[in-house]
Amino acid sequence: MRRTLRPAAIGIAAALTVGLAAATAPAAAEDAAPLLHYAFDAAPTDGVTIDDLSGNGNHGALRQSGAAFADGVLSLPGGSATSSAAYVELPTDDLVGRKDLTVSMWASHRSGPGNLAAAFIGAPVASGSSYSSGYWLLNPSNPSGYVKSVVTNTVSASAPWGTEVGAGATGTPTAGVRTPAGMALYTTVIDGTNGRLTLYVNGEKAAEHAIARDVASFGSSLVAYLGRSTYRDPFFAGDIDDLAVYGEALDPAEAAALYSDGALDRAVASVDVPATAEADFALPTTAYGTSIAWSSDDPAIAISGGSATVVRPAPGAGDAAVTLTAVFTAGEQTRTATFAVTVPEDLTDAEKADGDLAAIEIANAADVRTNVSVPTTGAHGSAISWTVPEGAPVSLRDGAAEGTQTLVVERPAAGEEAVDVILTATARVGDATRTREIALAIQPLPSDTAGEEAYVWAFFTGEGDGAERVSLAASRGNDALRWNTLNDGQPLFTSTQGTQGLRDPFIIRSAEGDRFYMLATDLKVAGLAGGFDAAQRTGSLHMEVWESNDLVHWSEQRHVKVSSDFAGNTWAPEAYWDEELDTYVVYWASNLYDTTDPADRTAVTYNRMMYATTDDFVTFSEARPWVDVKRGAGRGTIDATIARVDGTYYRFLKDEASMTIRQERSTDLLATVSGTLPDGEGAADEWTLVKDQVATGLPNGEPGGTFTQGEGPSVFPANDGDVNGYEWYLFIDQPSYHAGPNYYIPFATDDIADGDAWQPVGATLRENLPQNADGGKPRHGTVLPVTREEYETVLEAFAPDLAVAEADAIAVTTPAGTAPALPGAHLTMADGSEQDVAVVWDAIDPAAYAQPGTFTVRGVAQDASRAPVEATVTVTAPLEVSASTRCVGGKATVVVKATNVGAKAVDVALSSSFGAKTLAALQPDASGSVAFPTRAAAIPAGVVTAAAGGAQIDAPYAAVTCG
């Protein structure tokens, strides 16, 4: 049944069919009726008109696009001031001249803290003016995260916001109450008669202020909206339920009654209890500001606070039919509702064992390339043991998490066949024992002959349209500062789980080299009520995981819980393979609290860097603090990234005290830091400071720009042959809220151990950044070195117009001694298109073309992928030379004949073991002969060398014996 506010007669109780009748409202409230009232029960039949239920004909008008109606709620999409985002225009004839007015509406916003309006009544912007001369405005979350309900108390043509009076006003942003979570009732009473402005949130007085102006003072012409104001602020994103506007100032009892009736309706309708329960479950103890008390009529479900403990009847005893009773209380009113729950009889021990075995899933069992986690405890309580065949390339060790073991896999050598292994899982419960065989196909190791020759970049772009999803880009060949946009600028990964937002993607290559894992933050800030503040108090405890063998075909998204219930967020996960530990270390940032109930967290604590270990990115150990240092109110450390050189780890992380990047070193990856951040002194196996505020003050590549603050550092090694000539890169995200251009700023060095050696290279990257179709550019992500084969696979999948399918053969002929003139390349792309491009050829040693013959020259095509190409060079001689022997007077003589096959006359210098001679100015197509007489009756075989035009040609002759 739809929950409904009935403001036509405030406080007149309606009987609740499922429980106790509500308390009777004060008599003074009985005659209050709204001037306009919208329930938003259904979308407008004409697409525009929103029916007024007050009977006064004050129908609203839905403007622009993107609104949705569901379950009696209007949902507005929000957007920039220049967007076509939907809003509602309200009629104002019955509002003009009103000194007393009450506006009451249920709302839940997704815009985050900022300057915007869920509701607005005010003077239109006069011709030649920039702002309304007077207004009332409701903003559920101002930039400080407080509820704002204000009137302009004097006229200011240039800055009316400076005259605001009321809760959360521009001049007093923290006056009043913080924005409540979820749907809340916001009731504003403008009592011009008595000069008071009162805000009620969920029926409770939140703030009261003296005012000198009211709606009547705004003039004889008014505009009124839901979802926007006359400012050029963003449109409101959120949900709005019943809106009622009264032409009088309701008193506290009436405001409380508005809330009590509406809250109880909504709270009862919001509760969802499982019809069947086999395991413990949670029960809400609050909803819409009401308290909920629970009781059970059967011991099969025992209730303590908000926890329902299920005790299933014994096997054969039959199912238990349990009635749960909920008493909802709002102020002095109560409602009662009952819920029927069936608790099935318990399983037999054999059924439990069978069920636990059936539930075992081994990711990639048919394609095993890394160690694998397996359970030792089942959900039904089975103890599970594992048997590995004798001689199989698999062994067992303790698992990363309690209740697991790790199958340590020894893969066949590269080029060998895959090995099939049959494991046996045995489950025991009581006297029952069951077994199950599970097949694994263990793949051979990859060949490690190919080095990295390009890069792939995973990133997100921010909070706007198309953002909070993951995109990929590919470098222009072996160049970390010049990039290609992929997939026509559209993101490739959209979350279907958790908050359905993705940020901070990180890709790691497996220790074996032929699998990739991508991790991402489960966070959607766009439209999040309370913004980053709420995200750290009530955010996700999960990270999102994908895996791939080729960076193109990815697994289904895994929504993995890695943080404890005492955490408020799980931000920017990264991972590192630690050889000594023989496992992956995953690290991220979390606020920690002393309560597991997010509703009890009134303010953020500070971010700690946490870590866990995993063998397969499926099962994770318990999270532990890694860096636990408070850096100010609500500030700690976030966004760590790791590199290792010669046994030393280098860690870069954001210090939220200064919003800058620290560089630290240690020989122990898991050394912990607590209390205070380390300085430059300490043992090698402790974390010590290399450089504070890395790169701060250096140019950021923007015209006249400077890198001041940043986050999301990503450190990665340069490939051999990277055209920029550096050893390491450090990309740091400089968002607009850190005075940056809202994308990554790069720095490079040849010495990662020297924190002062980072060089700015942002001007190059700025001109060569990938850019999404919506204009977004890379923010917090990962640059991953890849092989040429991996790189081309990515291009073929996501940019076939850039992927080279074939390069035409290049053949060049040059005379000996003349450097060949090498051409460009003709390329056929994977999408069938063709292009002619220049080529940067390798330098050629003159010795390669000094003699006739063939050789190969390598080059790099100057296409978007910097495709490697080759040219076959044939070196031709400028003359043909032959040598023979004969006997003259009983003595051996060597006779040499030279023919000029070139285009110009040449001098031919002939040398032999019997002297040197010259054929001067031998003309094209002419021949000349020279005899080298000897005094010997016999000579061995030898060679006469002819030199002409820079070329040398050897002419062999045979041995001869005379007489």
CSV table of N, CA, C and O in Angstrom, one decimal, residues 815 877-880 899-906 922-926:
chain,number,residue,atom,x,y,z
A,815,PRO,N,73.0,1.4,-54.6
A,815,PRO,CA,74.4,1.0,-55.0
A,815,PRO,C,75.3,0.9,-53.8
A,815,PRO,O,75.1,1.6,-52.8
A,877,ALA,N,76.3,-3.6,-56.7
A,877,ALA,CA,77.7,-3.1,-57.0
A,877,ALA,C,77.6,-2.1,-58.2
A,877,ALA,O,76.9,-2.4,-59.1
A,878,PRO,N,78.6,-1.2,-58.3
A,878,PRO,CA,78.6,-0.3,-59.5
A,878,PRO,C,79.3,-1.0,-60.7
A,878,PRO,O,79.3,-0.4,-61.8
A,879,LEU,N,79.9,-2.1,-60.4
A,879,LEU,CA,80.6,-2.8,-61.5
A,879,LEU,C,80.6,-4.3,-61.2
A,879,LEU,O,80.3,-4.7,-60.1
A,880,GLU,N,80.8,-5.1,-62.3
A,880,GLU,CA,80.9,-6.5,-62.2
A,880,GLU,C,82.4,-6.9,-62.4
A,880,GLU,O,83.1,-6.3,-63.3
A,899,THR,N,83.6,-4.6,-65.5
A,899,THR,CA,82.5,-4.0,-66.4
A,899,THR,C,81.8,-3.0,-65.5
A,899,THR,O,81.2,-3.3,-64.4
A,900,ASN,N,81.7,-1.7,-66.0
A,900,ASN,CA,80.9,-0.7,-65.3
A,900,ASN,C,79.4,-0.8,-65.6
A,900,ASN,O,79.0,-0.6,-66.7
A,901,VAL,N,78.6,-1.2,-64.6
A,901,VAL,CA,77.2,-1.4,-64.7
A,901,VAL,C,76.4,-0.2,-64.1
A,901,VAL,O,75.2,-0.2,-64.0
A,902,GLY,N,77.2,0.8,-63.7
A,902,GLY,CA,76.5,2.0,-63.1
A,902,GLY,C,76.2,3.0,-64.2
A,902,GLY,O,76.3,2.8,-65.4
A,903,ALA,N,75.8,4.2,-63.7
A,903,ALA,CA,75.4,5.3,-64.6
A,903,ALA,C,76.4,6.3,-64.9
A,903,ALA,O,76.2,7.3,-65.6
A,904,LYS,N,77.6,6.2,-64.2
A,904,LYS,CA,78.6,7.2,-64.4
A,904,LYS,C,80.0,6.6,-64.4
A,904,LYS,O,80.2,5.4,-64.0
A,905,ALA,N,81.0,7.3,-65.0
A,905,ALA,CA,82.3,6.8,-65.1
A,905,ALA,C,82.9,6.6,-63.7
A,905,ALA,O,82.7,7.4,-62.8
A,906,VAL,N,83.8,5.6,-63.5
A,906,VAL,CA,84.4,5.4,-62.2
A,906,VAL,C,85.8,5.0,-62.4
A,906,VAL,O,86.2,4.4,-63.5
A,922,LEU,N,86.7,4.4,-66.2
A,922,LEU,CA,85.9,3.3,-66.9
A,922,LEU,C,84.5,3.8,-67.1
A,922,LEU,O,83.8,4.1,-66.2
A,923,GLN,N,84.1,3.9,-68.4
A,923,GLN,CA,82.8,4.5,-68.7
A,923,GLN,C,81.7,3.5,-68.5
A,923,GLN,O,81.9,2.2,-68.5
A,924,PRO,N,80.4,4.0,-68.4
A,924,PRO,CA,79.2,3.1,-68.2
A,924,PRO,C,79.2,2.1,-69.4
A,924,PRO,O,79.4,2.5,-70.5
A,925,ASP,N,78.9,0.9,-69.0
A,925,ASP,CA,78.7,-0.2,-70.0
A,925,ASP,C,80.0,-0.6,-70.6
A,925,ASP,O,80.0,-1.5,-71.5
A,926,ALA,N,81.1,0.0,-70.3
A,926,ALA,CA,82.5,-0.4,-70.8
A,926,ALA,C,83.1,-1.4,-69.9
A,926,ALA,O,82.8,-1.5,-68.7
